[in-house]
Amino acid sequence: MKNELFKKCKVCKSSITKINKQHHLVKCNNCNLIFCEKIYNEEEFIAVYNKLYNSLKPQYAVHSIKEFKDLQNGKINIGYHRKRIINKTVKNKSKVLEIGSGVGLIGMYLTKTKNIIYQGIEIDEETHLKAKGLGINSIMVIFL
Protein backbone atom coordinates (compact mmCIF):
# COMPACT_ATOMS: atom_id res chain seq x y z
CA MET A 1 0.00 0.00 0.00
CA LYS A 2 3.03 2.27 0.42
CA ASN A 3 2.97 3.70 -3.12
CA GLU A 4 -0.78 3.73 -3.75
CA LEU A 5 -2.40 6.96 -4.86
CA PHE A 6 -5.98 8.16 -5.05
CA LYS A 7 -7.09 8.20 -8.70
CA LYS A 8 -10.45 9.85 -7.99
CA CYS A 9 -11.97 12.05 -5.27
CA LYS A 10 -12.29 10.18 -2.00
CA VAL A 11 -15.70 11.75 -1.36
CA CYS A 12 -17.58 12.00 -4.67
CA LYS A 13 -15.38 9.79 -6.91
CA SER A 14 -14.96 12.55 -9.53
CA SER A 15 -11.72 13.32 -11.35
CA ILE A 16 -8.89 15.08 -9.53
CA THR A 17 -6.15 17.52 -10.51
CA LYS A 18 -2.71 17.87 -8.90
CA ILE A 19 -2.28 21.26 -7.28
CA ASN A 20 0.90 20.78 -5.22
CA LYS A 21 3.53 18.29 -6.30
CA GLN A 22 5.79 18.67 -3.24
CA HIS A 23 3.04 17.74 -0.76
CA HIS A 24 1.10 15.47 -3.14
CA LEU A 25 -2.05 17.59 -2.90
CA VAL A 26 -4.90 17.15 -5.35
CA LYS A 27 -8.22 18.93 -5.80
CA CYS A 28 -11.51 17.37 -6.86
CA ASN A 29 -12.81 18.84 -10.09
CA ASN A 30 -16.39 18.46 -8.85
CA CYS A 31 -16.67 19.11 -5.09
CA ASN A 32 -13.37 21.08 -4.72
CA LEU A 33 -12.13 18.91 -1.83
CA ILE A 34 -8.36 19.26 -1.43
CA PHE A 35 -6.58 16.19 -0.05
CA CYS A 36 -3.34 14.25 -0.11
CA GLU A 37 -3.07 11.99 -3.13
CA LYS A 38 -0.92 9.45 -1.28
CA ILE A 39 -2.63 6.66 0.61
CA TYR A 40 -0.84 6.03 3.89
CA ASN A 41 -1.11 2.85 5.90
CA GLU A 42 -1.44 2.95 9.68
CA GLU A 43 2.26 2.40 10.41
CA GLU A 44 3.34 5.18 8.04
CA PHE A 45 0.79 7.57 9.52
CA ILE A 46 1.86 6.87 13.10
CA ALA A 47 5.55 7.24 12.17
CA VAL A 48 4.95 10.65 10.57
CA TYR A 49 2.85 11.85 13.51
CA ASN A 50 5.46 10.69 16.02
CA LYS A 51 8.25 12.43 14.08
CA LEU A 52 6.30 15.69 14.02
CA TYR A 53 4.91 15.73 17.55
CA ASN A 54 5.94 12.89 19.88
CA SER A 55 9.66 12.19 19.49
CA LEU A 56 12.33 13.50 21.86
CA LYS A 57 13.05 16.26 19.35
CA PRO A 58 9.79 16.70 17.43
CA GLN A 59 9.87 18.67 14.19
CA TYR A 60 7.13 20.96 15.52
CA ALA A 61 8.65 21.13 19.01
CA VAL A 62 8.44 24.87 19.45
CA HIS A 63 4.86 24.94 18.28
CA SER A 64 3.44 21.80 19.91
CA ILE A 65 5.28 21.95 23.23
CA LYS A 66 4.75 25.70 23.72
CA GLU A 67 1.08 25.45 22.77
CA PHE A 68 0.47 22.67 25.30
CA LYS A 69 2.37 24.47 28.08
CA ASP A 70 0.39 27.64 27.38
CA LEU A 71 -2.87 25.69 27.64
CA GLN A 72 -1.74 24.13 30.93
CA ASN A 73 -1.23 27.68 32.21
CA GLY A 74 -4.65 28.81 30.96
CA LYS A 75 -3.29 30.82 28.02
CA ILE A 76 -5.30 30.26 24.85
CA ASN A 77 -3.55 31.75 21.82
CA ILE A 78 -5.25 30.74 18.59
CA GLY A 79 -4.13 33.67 16.46
CA TYR A 80 -6.02 36.56 14.94
CA HIS A 81 -7.13 34.99 11.63
CA ARG A 82 -8.25 31.69 13.16
CA LYS A 83 -10.15 33.60 15.86
CA ARG A 84 -11.91 35.74 13.24
CA ILE A 85 -13.02 32.68 11.25
CA ILE A 86 -14.24 30.86 14.36
CA ASN A 87 -16.11 33.88 15.70
CA LYS A 88 -17.74 34.42 12.32
CA THR A 89 -18.86 30.82 11.82
CA VAL A 90 -19.43 29.34 15.28
CA LYS A 91 -22.38 30.84 17.09
CA ASN A 92 -23.31 30.47 20.76
CA LYS A 93 -25.21 27.25 21.54
CA SER A 94 -23.65 25.55 18.49
CA LYS A 95 -22.48 21.96 18.41
CA VAL A 96 -18.90 21.59 17.17
CA LEU A 97 -17.11 18.42 16.11
CA GLU A 98 -13.40 18.92 15.47
CA ILE A 99 -11.60 16.15 13.63
CA GLY A 100 -7.90 16.22 14.39
CA SER A 101 -8.41 18.15 17.61
CA GLY A 102 -4.83 17.82 18.84
CA VAL A 103 -4.22 18.83 22.44
CA GLY A 104 -7.46 20.81 22.47
CA LEU A 105 -6.51 24.37 21.57
CA ILE A 106 -9.68 25.08 19.59
CA GLY A 107 -11.82 23.08 22.00
CA MET A 108 -10.55 25.08 24.94
CA TYR A 109 -11.09 28.37 23.10
CA LEU A 110 -14.65 27.42 22.14
CA THR A 111 -15.65 26.16 25.56
CA LYS A 112 -14.16 29.17 27.34
CA THR A 113 -15.57 31.85 25.01
CA LYS A 114 -18.85 30.43 23.70
CA ASN A 115 -21.76 28.40 25.06
CA ILE A 116 -21.23 25.39 22.79
CA ILE A 117 -21.22 21.61 22.90
CA TYR A 118 -17.74 20.52 21.78
CA GLN A 119 -16.39 17.12 20.79
CA GLY A 120 -12.82 16.58 19.60
CA ILE A 121 -11.60 13.51 17.73
CA GLU A 122 -7.90 12.63 17.76
CA ILE A 123 -6.01 9.64 16.36
CA ASP A 124 -2.83 9.98 18.40
CA GLU A 125 -3.08 8.50 21.89
CA GLU A 126 -0.46 10.75 23.50
CA THR A 127 -2.08 13.88 22.10
CA HIS A 128 -5.57 12.67 23.05
CA LEU A 129 -4.44 12.04 26.63
CA LYS A 130 -2.96 15.55 26.84
CA ALA A 131 -6.32 17.00 25.72
CA LYS A 132 -8.21 14.89 28.27
CA GLY A 133 -5.78 16.08 30.94
CA LEU A 134 -6.76 19.65 30.09
CA GLY A 135 -10.45 18.78 30.50
CA ILE A 136 -11.20 18.79 26.77
CA ASN A 137 -14.03 16.55 25.55
CA SER A 138 -11.85 14.33 23.33
CA ILE A 139 -12.20 10.81 22.02
CA MET A 140 -9.54 8.73 20.35
CA VAL A 141 -10.25 6.96 17.09
CA ILE A 142 -8.22 3.88 16.25
CA PHE A 143 -7.51 2.68 12.72
CA LEU A 144 -9.13 -0.63 11.85
GROMACS .gro file of N, CA and C in nm:
model
  432
    1MET      N    1   0.082  -0.120   0.000
    1MET     CA    2   0.000   0.000   0.000
    1MET      C    3   0.086   0.126   0.000
    2LYS      N    4   0.214   0.113   0.023
    2LYS     CA    5   0.303   0.227   0.042
    2LYS      C    6   0.301   0.327  -0.074
    3ASN      N    7   0.290   0.280  -0.197
    3ASN     CA    8   0.297   0.370  -0.312
    3ASN      C    9   0.162   0.393  -0.379
    4GLU      N   10   0.053   0.354  -0.314
    4GLU     CA   11  -0.078   0.373  -0.375
    4GLU      C   12  -0.118   0.519  -0.371
    5LEU      N   13  -0.192   0.558  -0.475
    5LEU     CA   14  -0.240   0.696  -0.486
    5LEU      C   15  -0.390   0.695  -0.514
    6PHE      N   16  -0.458   0.798  -0.468
    6PHE     CA   17  -0.598   0.816  -0.505
    6PHE      C   18  -0.603   0.854  -0.653
    7LYS      N   19  -0.690   0.790  -0.727
    7LYS     CA   20  -0.709   0.820  -0.870
    7LYS      C   21  -0.831   0.908  -0.891
    8LYS      N   22  -0.922   0.906  -0.793
    8LYS     CA   23  -1.045   0.985  -0.799
    8LYS      C   24  -1.069   1.047  -0.661
    9CYS      N   25  -1.163   1.139  -0.653
    9CYS     CA   26  -1.197   1.205  -0.527
    9CYS      C   27  -1.241   1.101  -0.425
   10LYS      N   28  -1.191   1.114  -0.303
   10LYS     CA   29  -1.229   1.018  -0.200
   10LYS      C   30  -1.370   1.040  -0.147
   11VAL      N   31  -1.433   1.151  -0.181
   11VAL     CA   32  -1.570   1.175  -0.136
   11VAL      C   33  -1.671   1.147  -0.247
   12CYS      N   34  -1.655   1.212  -0.362
   12CYS     CA   35  -1.758   1.200  -0.467
   12CYS      C   36  -1.715   1.117  -0.587
   13LYS      N   37  -1.592   1.068  -0.586
   13LYS     CA   38  -1.538   0.979  -0.691
   13LYS      C   39  -1.522   1.047  -0.827
   14SER      N   40  -1.518   1.181  -0.828
   14SER     CA   41  -1.496   1.255  -0.953
   14SER      C   42  -1.347   1.264  -0.982
   15SER      N   43  -1.313   1.318  -1.097
   15SER     CA   44  -1.172   1.332  -1.135
   15SER      C   45  -1.102   1.435  -1.047
   16ILE      N   46  -0.970   1.419  -1.037
   16ILE     CA   47  -0.889   1.508  -0.953
   16ILE      C   48  -0.776   1.569  -1.035
   17THR      N   49  -0.725   1.682  -0.986
   17THR     CA   50  -0.615   1.752  -1.051
   17THR      C   51  -0.508   1.780  -0.947
   18LYS      N   52  -0.380   1.755  -0.982
   18LYS     CA   53  -0.271   1.787  -0.890
   18LYS      C   54  -0.260   1.938  -0.877
   19ILE      N   55  -0.244   1.982  -0.751
   19ILE     CA   56  -0.228   2.126  -0.728
   19ILE      C   57  -0.099   2.157  -0.653
   20ASN      N   58  -0.035   2.056  -0.593
   20ASN     CA   59   0.090   2.078  -0.522
   20ASN      C   60   0.170   1.949  -0.526
   21LYS      N   61   0.272   1.949  -0.609
   21LYS     CA   62   0.353   1.829  -0.630
   21LYS      C   63   0.435   1.792  -0.506
   22GLN      N   64   0.493   1.892  -0.439
   22GLN     CA   65   0.579   1.867  -0.324
   22GLN      C   66   0.505   1.794  -0.212
   23HIS      N   67   0.380   1.833  -0.186
   23HIS     CA   68   0.304   1.774  -0.076
   23HIS      C   69   0.198   1.676  -0.124
   24HIS      N   70   0.201   1.645  -0.254
   24HIS     CA   71   0.110   1.547  -0.314
   24HIS      C   72  -0.037   1.586  -0.296
   25LEU      N   73  -0.067   1.714  -0.307
   25LEU     CA   74  -0.205   1.759  -0.290
   25LEU      C   75  -0.278   1.759  -0.423
   26VAL      N   76  -0.403   1.716  -0.418
   26VAL     CA   77  -0.490   1.715  -0.535
   26VAL      C   78  -0.621   1.784  -0.498
   27LYS      N   79  -0.693   1.827  -0.602
   27LYS     CA   80  -0.822   1.893  -0.580
   27LYS      C   81  -0.926   1.826  -0.668
   28CYS      N   82  -1.042   1.798  -0.610
   28CYS     CA   83  -1.151   1.737  -0.686
   28CYS      C   84  -1.208   1.839  -0.784
   29ASN      N   85  -1.228   1.795  -0.906
   29ASN     CA   86  -1.281   1.884  -1.009
   29ASN      C   87  -1.431   1.908  -0.994
   30ASN      N   88  -1.495   1.832  -0.905
   30ASN     CA   89  -1.639   1.846  -0.885
   30ASN      C   90  -1.672   1.916  -0.752
   31CYS      N   91  -1.628   1.858  -0.641
   31CYS     CA   92  -1.667   1.911  -0.509
   31CYS      C   93  -1.561   2.003  -0.448
   32ASN      N   94  -1.446   2.018  -0.515
   32ASN     CA   95  -1.337   2.108  -0.472
   32ASN      C   96  -1.265   2.065  -0.345
   33LEU      N   97  -1.286   1.941  -0.299
   33LEU     CA   98  -1.213   1.891  -0.183
   33LEU      C   99  -1.064   1.886  -0.217
   34ILE      N  100  -0.981   1.934  -0.126
   34ILE     CA  101  -0.836   1.926  -0.143
   34ILE      C  102  -0.785   1.823  -0.044
   35PHE      N  103  -0.707   1.727  -0.092
   35PHE     CA  104  -0.658   1.619  -0.005
   35PHE      C  105  -0.527   1.564  -0.058
   36CYS      N  106  -0.461   1.486   0.026
   36CYS     CA  107  -0.334   1.425  -0.011
   36CYS      C  108  -0.360   1.307  -0.103
   37GLU      N  109  -0.290   1.304  -0.214
   37GLU     CA  110  -0.307   1.199  -0.313
   37GLU      C  111  -0.253   1.065  -0.264
   38LYS      N  112  -0.152   1.068  -0.179
   38LYS     CA  113  -0.092   0.945  -0.128
   38LYS      C  114  -0.185   0.876  -0.029
   39ILE      N  115  -0.185   0.745  -0.034
   39ILE     CA  116  -0.263   0.666   0.061
   39ILE      C  117  -0.164   0.606   0.160
   40TYR      N  118  -0.175   0.649   0.284
   40TYR     CA  119  -0.084   0.603   0.389
   40TYR      C  120  -0.146   0.487   0.465
   41ASN      N  121  -0.062   0.390   0.502
   41ASN     CA  122  -0.111   0.285   0.590
   41ASN      C  123  -0.094   0.332   0.735
   42GLU      N  124  -0.145   0.254   0.828
   42GLU     CA  125  -0.144   0.295   0.968
   42GLU      C  126  -0.003   0.316   1.022
   43GLU      N  127   0.090   0.227   0.991
   43GLU     CA  128   0.226   0.240   1.041
   43GLU      C  129   0.294   0.366   0.990
   44GLU      N  130   0.274   0.397   0.862
   44GLU     CA  131   0.334   0.518   0.804
   44GLU      C  132   0.276   0.643   0.871
   45PHE      N  133   0.146   0.642   0.893
   45PHE     CA  134   0.079   0.757   0.952
   45PHE      C  135   0.129   0.781   1.093
   46ILE      N  136   0.138   0.675   1.172
   46ILE     CA  137   0.186   0.687   1.310
   46ILE      C  138   0.331   0.735   1.312
   47ALA      N  139   0.414   0.684   1.222
   47ALA     CA  140   0.555   0.724   1.217
   47ALA      C  141   0.568   0.873   1.187
   48VAL      N  142   0.491   0.922   1.092
   48VAL     CA  143   0.495   1.065   1.057
   48VAL      C  144   0.448   1.149   1.176
   49TYR      N  145   0.338   1.110   1.238
   49TYR     CA  146   0.285   1.185   1.351
   49TYR      C  147   0.386   1.189   1.466
   50ASN      N  148   0.447   1.073   1.494
   50ASN     CA  149   0.546   1.069   1.602
   50ASN      C  150   0.666   1.158   1.573
   51LYS      N  151   0.711   1.158   1.447
   51LYS     CA  152   0.825   1.243   1.408
   51LYS      C  153   0.791   1.391   1.428
   52LEU      N  154   0.669   1.429   1.393
   52LEU     CA  155   0.630   1.569   1.402
   52LEU      C  156   0.602   1.615   1.544
   53TYR      N  157   0.541   1.528   1.626
   53TYR     CA  158   0.491   1.573   1.755
   53TYR      C  159   0.541   1.497   1.878
   54ASN      N  160   0.574   1.369   1.868
   54ASN     CA  161   0.594   1.289   1.988
   54ASN      C  162   0.737   1.241   2.013
   55SER      N  163   0.829   1.266   1.927
   55SER     CA  164   0.966   1.219   1.949
   55SER      C  165   1.036   1.308   2.052
   56LEU      N  166   1.158   1.269   2.091
   56LEU     CA  167   1.233   1.350   2.186
   56LEU      C  168   1.263   1.488   2.131
   57LYS      N  169   1.283   1.498   2.001
   57LYS     CA  170   1.305   1.626   1.935
   57LYS      C  171   1.206   1.638   1.819
   58PRO      N  172   1.078   1.664   1.849
   58PRO     CA  173   0.979   1.670   1.743
   58PRO      C  174   1.004   1.786   1.647
   59GLN      N  175   0.968   1.764   1.521
   59GLN     CA  176   0.987   1.867   1.419
   59GLN      C  177   0.911   1.994   1.455
   60TYR      N  178   0.792   1.980   1.514
   60TYR     CA  179   0.713   2.096   1.552
   60TYR      C  180   0.725   2.123   1.702
   61ALA      N  181   0.843   2.102   1.757
   61ALA     CA  182   0.865   2.113   1.901
   61ALA      C  183   0.825   2.249   1.955
   62VAL      N  184   0.873   2.353   1.894
   62VAL     CA  185   0.844   2.487   1.945
   62VAL      C  186   0.694   2.510   1.947
   63HIS      N  187   0.630   2.473   1.839
   63HIS     CA  188   0.486   2.494   1.828
   63HIS      C  189   0.409   2.404   1.924
   64SER      N  190   0.428   2.273   1.915
   64SER     CA  191   0.344   2.180   1.991
   64SER      C  192   0.372   2.185   2.141
   65ILE      N  193   0.495   2.192   2.181
   65ILE     CA  194   0.528   2.195   2.323
   65ILE      C  195   0.485   2.327   2.386
   66LYS      N  196   0.514   2.439   2.319
   66LYS     CA  197   0.475   2.570   2.372
   66LYS      C  198   0.324   2.582   2.381
   67GLU      N  199   0.253   2.537   2.277
   67GLU     CA  200   0.108   2.545   2.277
   67GLU      C  201   0.049   2.468   2.396
   68PHE      N  202   0.098   2.348   2.420
   68PHE     CA  203   0.047   2.267   2.530
   68PHE      C  204   0.079   2.331   2.665
   69LYS      N  205   0.201   2.381   2.682
   69LYS     CA  206   0.237   2.447   2.808
   69LYS      C  207   0.152   2.571   2.832
   70ASP      N  208   0.126   2.646   2.726
   70ASP     CA  209   0.039   2.764   2.738
   70ASP      C  210  -0.100   2.722   2.784
   71LEU      N  211  -0.154   2.616   2.725
   71LEU     CA  212  -0.287   2.569   2.764
   71LEU      C  213  -0.289   2.522   2.908
   72GLN      N  214  -0.183   2.455   2.952
   72GLN     CA  215  -0.174   2.413   3.093
   72GLN      C  216  -0.179   2.532   3.186
   73ASN      N  217  -0.125   2.645   3.141
   73ASN     CA  218  -0.123   2.768   3.221
   73ASN      C  219  -0.244   2.857   3.196
   74GLY      N  220  -0.343   2.806   3.122
   74GLY     CA  221  -0.465   2.881   3.096
   74GLY      C  222  -0.455   2.984   2.986
   75LYS      N  223  -0.346   2.985   2.911
   75LYS     CA  224  -0.329   3.082   2.802
   75LYS      C  225  -0.375   3.017   2.671
   76ILE      N  226  -0.475   3.078   2.610
   76ILE     CA  227  -0.530   3.026   2.485
   76ILE      C  228  -0.495   3.124   2.374
   77ASN      N  229  -0.400   3.087   2.291
   77ASN     CA  230  -0.355   3.175   2.182
   77ASN      C  231  -0.380   3.106   2.048
   78ILE      N  232  -0.493   3.139   1.986
   78ILE     CA  233  -0.525   3.074   1.859
   78ILE      C  234  -0.490   3.160   1.737
   79GLY      N  235  -0.450   3.280   1.758
   79GLY     CA  236  -0.413   3.367   1.646
   79GLY      C  237  -0.531   3.446   1.592
   80TYR      N  238  -0.500   3.561   1.539
   80TYR     CA  239  -0.602   3.656   1.494
   80TYR      C  240  -0.692   3.599   1.384
   81HIS      N  241  -0.633   3.544   1.278
   81HIS     CA  242  -0.713   3.499   1.163
   81HIS      C  243  -0.801   3.380   1.200
   82ARG      N  244  -0.746   3.285   1.274
   82ARG     CA  245  -0.825   3.169   1.316
   82ARG      C  246  -0.941   3.215   1.406
   83LYS      N  247  -0.912   3.308   1.496
   83LYS     CA  248  -1.015   3.360   1.586
   83LYS      C  249  -1.127   3.428   1.508
   84ARG      N  250  -1.089   3.506   1.407
   84ARG     CA  251  -1.191   3.574   1.324
   84ARG      C  252  -1.281   3.474   1.255
   85ILE      N  253  -1.223   3.370   1.196
   85ILE     CA  254  -1.302   3.268   1.125
   85ILE      C  255  -1.395   3.196   1.223
   86ILE      N  256  -1.341   3.157   1.337
   86ILE     CA  257  -1.424   3.086   1.436
   86ILE      C  258  -1.537   3.175   1.484
   87ASN      N  259  -1.508   3.299   1.519
   87ASN     CA  260  -1.611   3.388   1.570
   87ASN      C  261  -1.717   3.420   1.465
   88LYS      N  262  -1.679   3.415   1.340
   88LYS     CA  263  -1.774   3.442   1.232
   88LYS      C  264  -1.863   3.321   1.205
   89THR      N  265  -1.811   3.201   1.222
   89THR     CA  266  -1.886   3.082   1.182
   89THR      C  267  -1.948   3.004   1.297
   90VAL      N  268  -1.891   3.011   1.415
   90VAL     CA  269  -1.943   2.934   1.528
   90VAL      C  270  -2.023   3.027   1.619
   91LYS      N  271  -2.149   3.001   1.628
   91LYS     CA  272  -2.238   3.084   1.709
   91LYS      C  273  -2.259   3.019   1.846
   92ASN      N  274  -2.299   3.100   1.944
   92ASN     CA  275  -2.331   3.047   2.076
   92ASN      C  276  -2.437   2.939   2.062
   93LYS      N  277  -2.430   2.839   2.150
   93LYS     CA  278  -2.521   2.725   2.154
   93LYS      C  279  -2.505   2.633   2.034
   94SER      N  280  -2.393   2.645   1.960
   94SER     CA  281  -2.365   2.555   1.849
   94SER      C  282  -2.313   2.422   1.902
   95LYS      N  283  -2.314   2.323   1.815
   95LYS     CA  284  -2.248   2.196   1.841
   95LYS      C  285  -2.131   2.188   1.745
   96VAL      N  286  -2.011   2.161   1.798
   96VAL     CA  287  -1.890   2.159   1.717
   96VAL      C  288  -1.821   2.024   1.730
   97LEU      N  289  -1.792   1.963   1.617
   97LEU     CA  290  -1.711   1.842   1.611
   97LEU      C  291  -1.582   1.879   1.540
   98GLU      N  292  -1.470   1.862   1.607
   98GLU     CA  293  -1.340   1.892   1.547
   98GLU      C  294  -1.266   1.762   1.523
   99ILE      N  295  -1.235   1.735   1.398
   99ILE     CA  296  -1.160   1.615   1.363
   99ILE      C  297  -1.014   1.655   1.354
  100GLY      N  298  -0.930   1.585   1.429
  100GLY     CA  299  -0.790   1.622   1.439
  100GLY      C  300  -0.775   1.732   1.541
  101SER      N  301  -0.830   1.710   1.659
  101SER     CA  302  -0.841   1.815   1.761
  101SER      C  303  -0.712   1.842   1.838
  102GLY      N  304  -0.611   1.759   1.818
  102GLY     CA  305  -0.483   1.782   1.884
  102GLY      C  306  -0.496   1.787   2.035
  103VAL      N  307  -0.420   1.873   2.098
  103VAL     CA  308  -0.422   1.883   2.244
  103VAL      C  309  -0.542   1.963   2.295
  104GLY      N  310  -0.623   2.016   2.206
  104GLY     CA  311  -0.746   2.081   2.247
  104GLY      C  312  -0.746   2.233   2.242
  105LEU      N  313  -0.658   2.291   2.165
  105LEU     CA  314  -0.651   2.437   2.157
  105LEU      C  315  -0.785   2.498   2.116
  106ILE      N  316  -0.842   2.451   2.007
  106ILE     CA  317  -0.968   2.508   1.959
  106ILE      C  318  -1.081   2.473   2.055
  107GLY      N  319  -1.080   2.349   2.104
  107GLY     CA  320  -1.182   2.308   2.200
  107GLY      C  321  -1.182   2.395   2.324
  108MET      N  322  -1.064   2.424   2.374
  108MET     CA  323  -1.055   2.508   2.494
  108MET      C  324  -1.104   2.650   2.462
  109TYR      N  325  -1.064   2.703   2.348
  109TYR     CA  326  -1.109   2.837   2.310
  109TYR      C  327  -1.262   2.841   2.301
  110LEU      N  328  -1.319   2.743   2.233
  110LEU     CA  329  -1.465   2.742   2.214
  110LEU      C  330  -1.540   2.726   2.346
  111THR      N  331  -1.492   2.638   2.432
  111THR     CA  332  -1.565   2.616   2.556
  111THR      C  333  -1.547   2.729   2.655
  112LYS      N  334  -1.439   2.804   2.642
  112LYS     CA  335  -1.416   2.917   2.734
  112LYS      C  336  -1.483   3.046   2.685
  113THR      N  337  -1.505   3.058   2.554
  113THR     CA  338  -1.557   3.185   2.501
  113THR      C  339  -1.700   3.178   2.448
  114LYS      N  340  -1.751   3.057   2.426
  114LYS     CA  341  -1.885   3.043   2.370
  114LYS      C  342  -1.960   2.934   2.445
  115ASN      N  343  -2.091   2.942   2.444
  115ASN     CA  344  -2.176   2.840   2.506
  115ASN      C  345  -2.203   2.733   2.400
  116ILE      N  346  -2.110   2.640   2.384
  116ILE     CA  347  -2.123   2.539   2.279
  116ILE      C  348  -2.105   2.399   2.338
  117ILE      N  349  -2.149   2.302   2.260
  117ILE     CA  350  -2.122   2.161   2.290
  117ILE      C  351  -2.008   2.121   2.197
  118TYR      N  352  -1.895   2.082   2.255
  118TYR     CA  353  -1.774   2.052   2.178
  118TYR      C  354  -1.735   1.906   2.192
  119GLN      N  355  -1.695   1.848   2.080
  119GLN     CA  356  -1.639   1.712   2.079
  119GLN      C  357  -1.517   1.712   1.987
  120GLY      N  358  -1.403   1.671   2.040
  120GLY     CA  359  -1.282   1.658   1.960
  120GLY      C  360  -1.255   1.512   1.930
  121ILE      N  361  -1.201   1.486   1.813
  121ILE     CA  362  -1.160   1.351   1.773
  121ILE      C  363  -1.012   1.357   1.738
  122GLU      N  364  -0.935   1.267   1.799
  122GLU     CA  365  -0.790   1.263   1.776
  122GLU      C  366  -0.747   1.119   1.752
  123ILE      N  367  -0.648   1.099   1.665
  123ILE     CA  368  -0.601   0.964   1.636
  123ILE      C  369  -0.475   0.927   1.713
  124ASP      N  370  -0.406   1.025   1.767
  124ASP     CA  371  -0.283   0.998   1.840
  124ASP      C  372  -0.312   0.987   1.989
  125GLU      N  373  -0.276   0.875   2.048
  125GLU     CA  374  -0.308   0.850   2.189
  125GLU      C  375  -0.243   0.951   2.283
  126GLU      N  376  -0.116   0.980   2.263
  126GLU     CA  377  -0.046   1.075   2.350
  126GLU      C  378  -0.111   1.213   2.346
  127THR      N  379  -0.145   1.257   2.227
  127THR     CA  380  -0.208   1.388   2.210
  127THR      C  381  -0.348   1.388   2.271
  128HIS      N  382  -0.422   1.282   2.248
  128HIS     CA  383  -0.557   1.267   2.305
  128HIS      C  384  -0.551   1.274   2.457
  129LEU      N  385  -0.456   1.204   2.517
  129LEU     CA  386  -0.444   1.204   2.663
  129LEU      C  387  -0.408   1.343   2.717
  130LYS      N  388  -0.327   1.417   2.642
  130LYS     CA  389  -0.296   1.555   2.684
  130LYS      C  390  -0.424   1.639   2.685
  131ALA      N  391  -0.506   1.625   2.580
  131ALA     CA  392  -0.632   1.700   2.572
  131ALA      C  393  -0.724   1.662   2.688
  132LYS      N  394  -0.736   1.534   2.716
  132LYS     CA  395  -0.821   1.489   2.827
  132LYS      C  396  -0.770   1.548   2.959
  133GLY      N  397  -0.637   1.552   2.973
  133GLY     CA  398  -0.578   1.608   3.094
  133GLY      C  399  -0.610   1.755   3.113
  134LEU      N  400  -0.638   1.824   3.003
  134LEU     CA  401  -0.676   1.965   3.009
  134LEU      C  402  -0.827   1.983   3.027
  135GLY      N  403  -0.899   1.870   3.033
  135GLY     CA  404  -1.045   1.878   3.050
  135GLY      C  405  -1.122   1.893   2.919
  136ILE      N  406  -1.056   1.866   2.808
  136ILE     CA  407  -1.120   1.879   2.677
  136ILE      C  408  -1.200   1.753   2.647
  137ASN      N  409  -1.319   1.767   2.593
  137ASN     CA  410  -1.403   1.655   2.555
  137ASN      C  411  -1.344   1.593   2.427
  138SER      N  412  -1.258   1.495   2.444
  138SER     CA  413  -1.185   1.433   2.333
  138SER      C  414  -1.206   1.282   2.334
  139ILE      N  415  -1.219   1.226   2.215
  139ILE     CA  416  -1.220   1.081   2.202
  139ILE      C  417  -1.111   1.043   2.104
  140MET      N  418  -1.060   0.921   2.123
  140MET     CA  419  -0.954   0.873   2.035
  140MET      C  420  -1.014   0.772   1.938
  141VAL      N  421  -0.980   0.787   1.812
  141VAL     CA  422  -1.025   0.696   1.709
  141VAL      C  423  -0.906   0.610   1.668
  142ILE      N  424  -0.927   0.482   1.661
  142ILE     CA  425  -0.822   0.388   1.625
  142ILE      C  426  -0.847   0.336   1.484
  143PHE      N  427  -0.741   0.326   1.405
  143PHE     CA  428  -0.751   0.268   1.272
  143PHE      C  429  -0.793   0.123   1.282
  144LEU      N  430  -0.876   0.079   1.192
  144LEU     CA  431  -0.913  -0.063   1.185
  144LEU      C  432  -0.856  -0.127   1.062
   0.00000   0.00000   0.00000
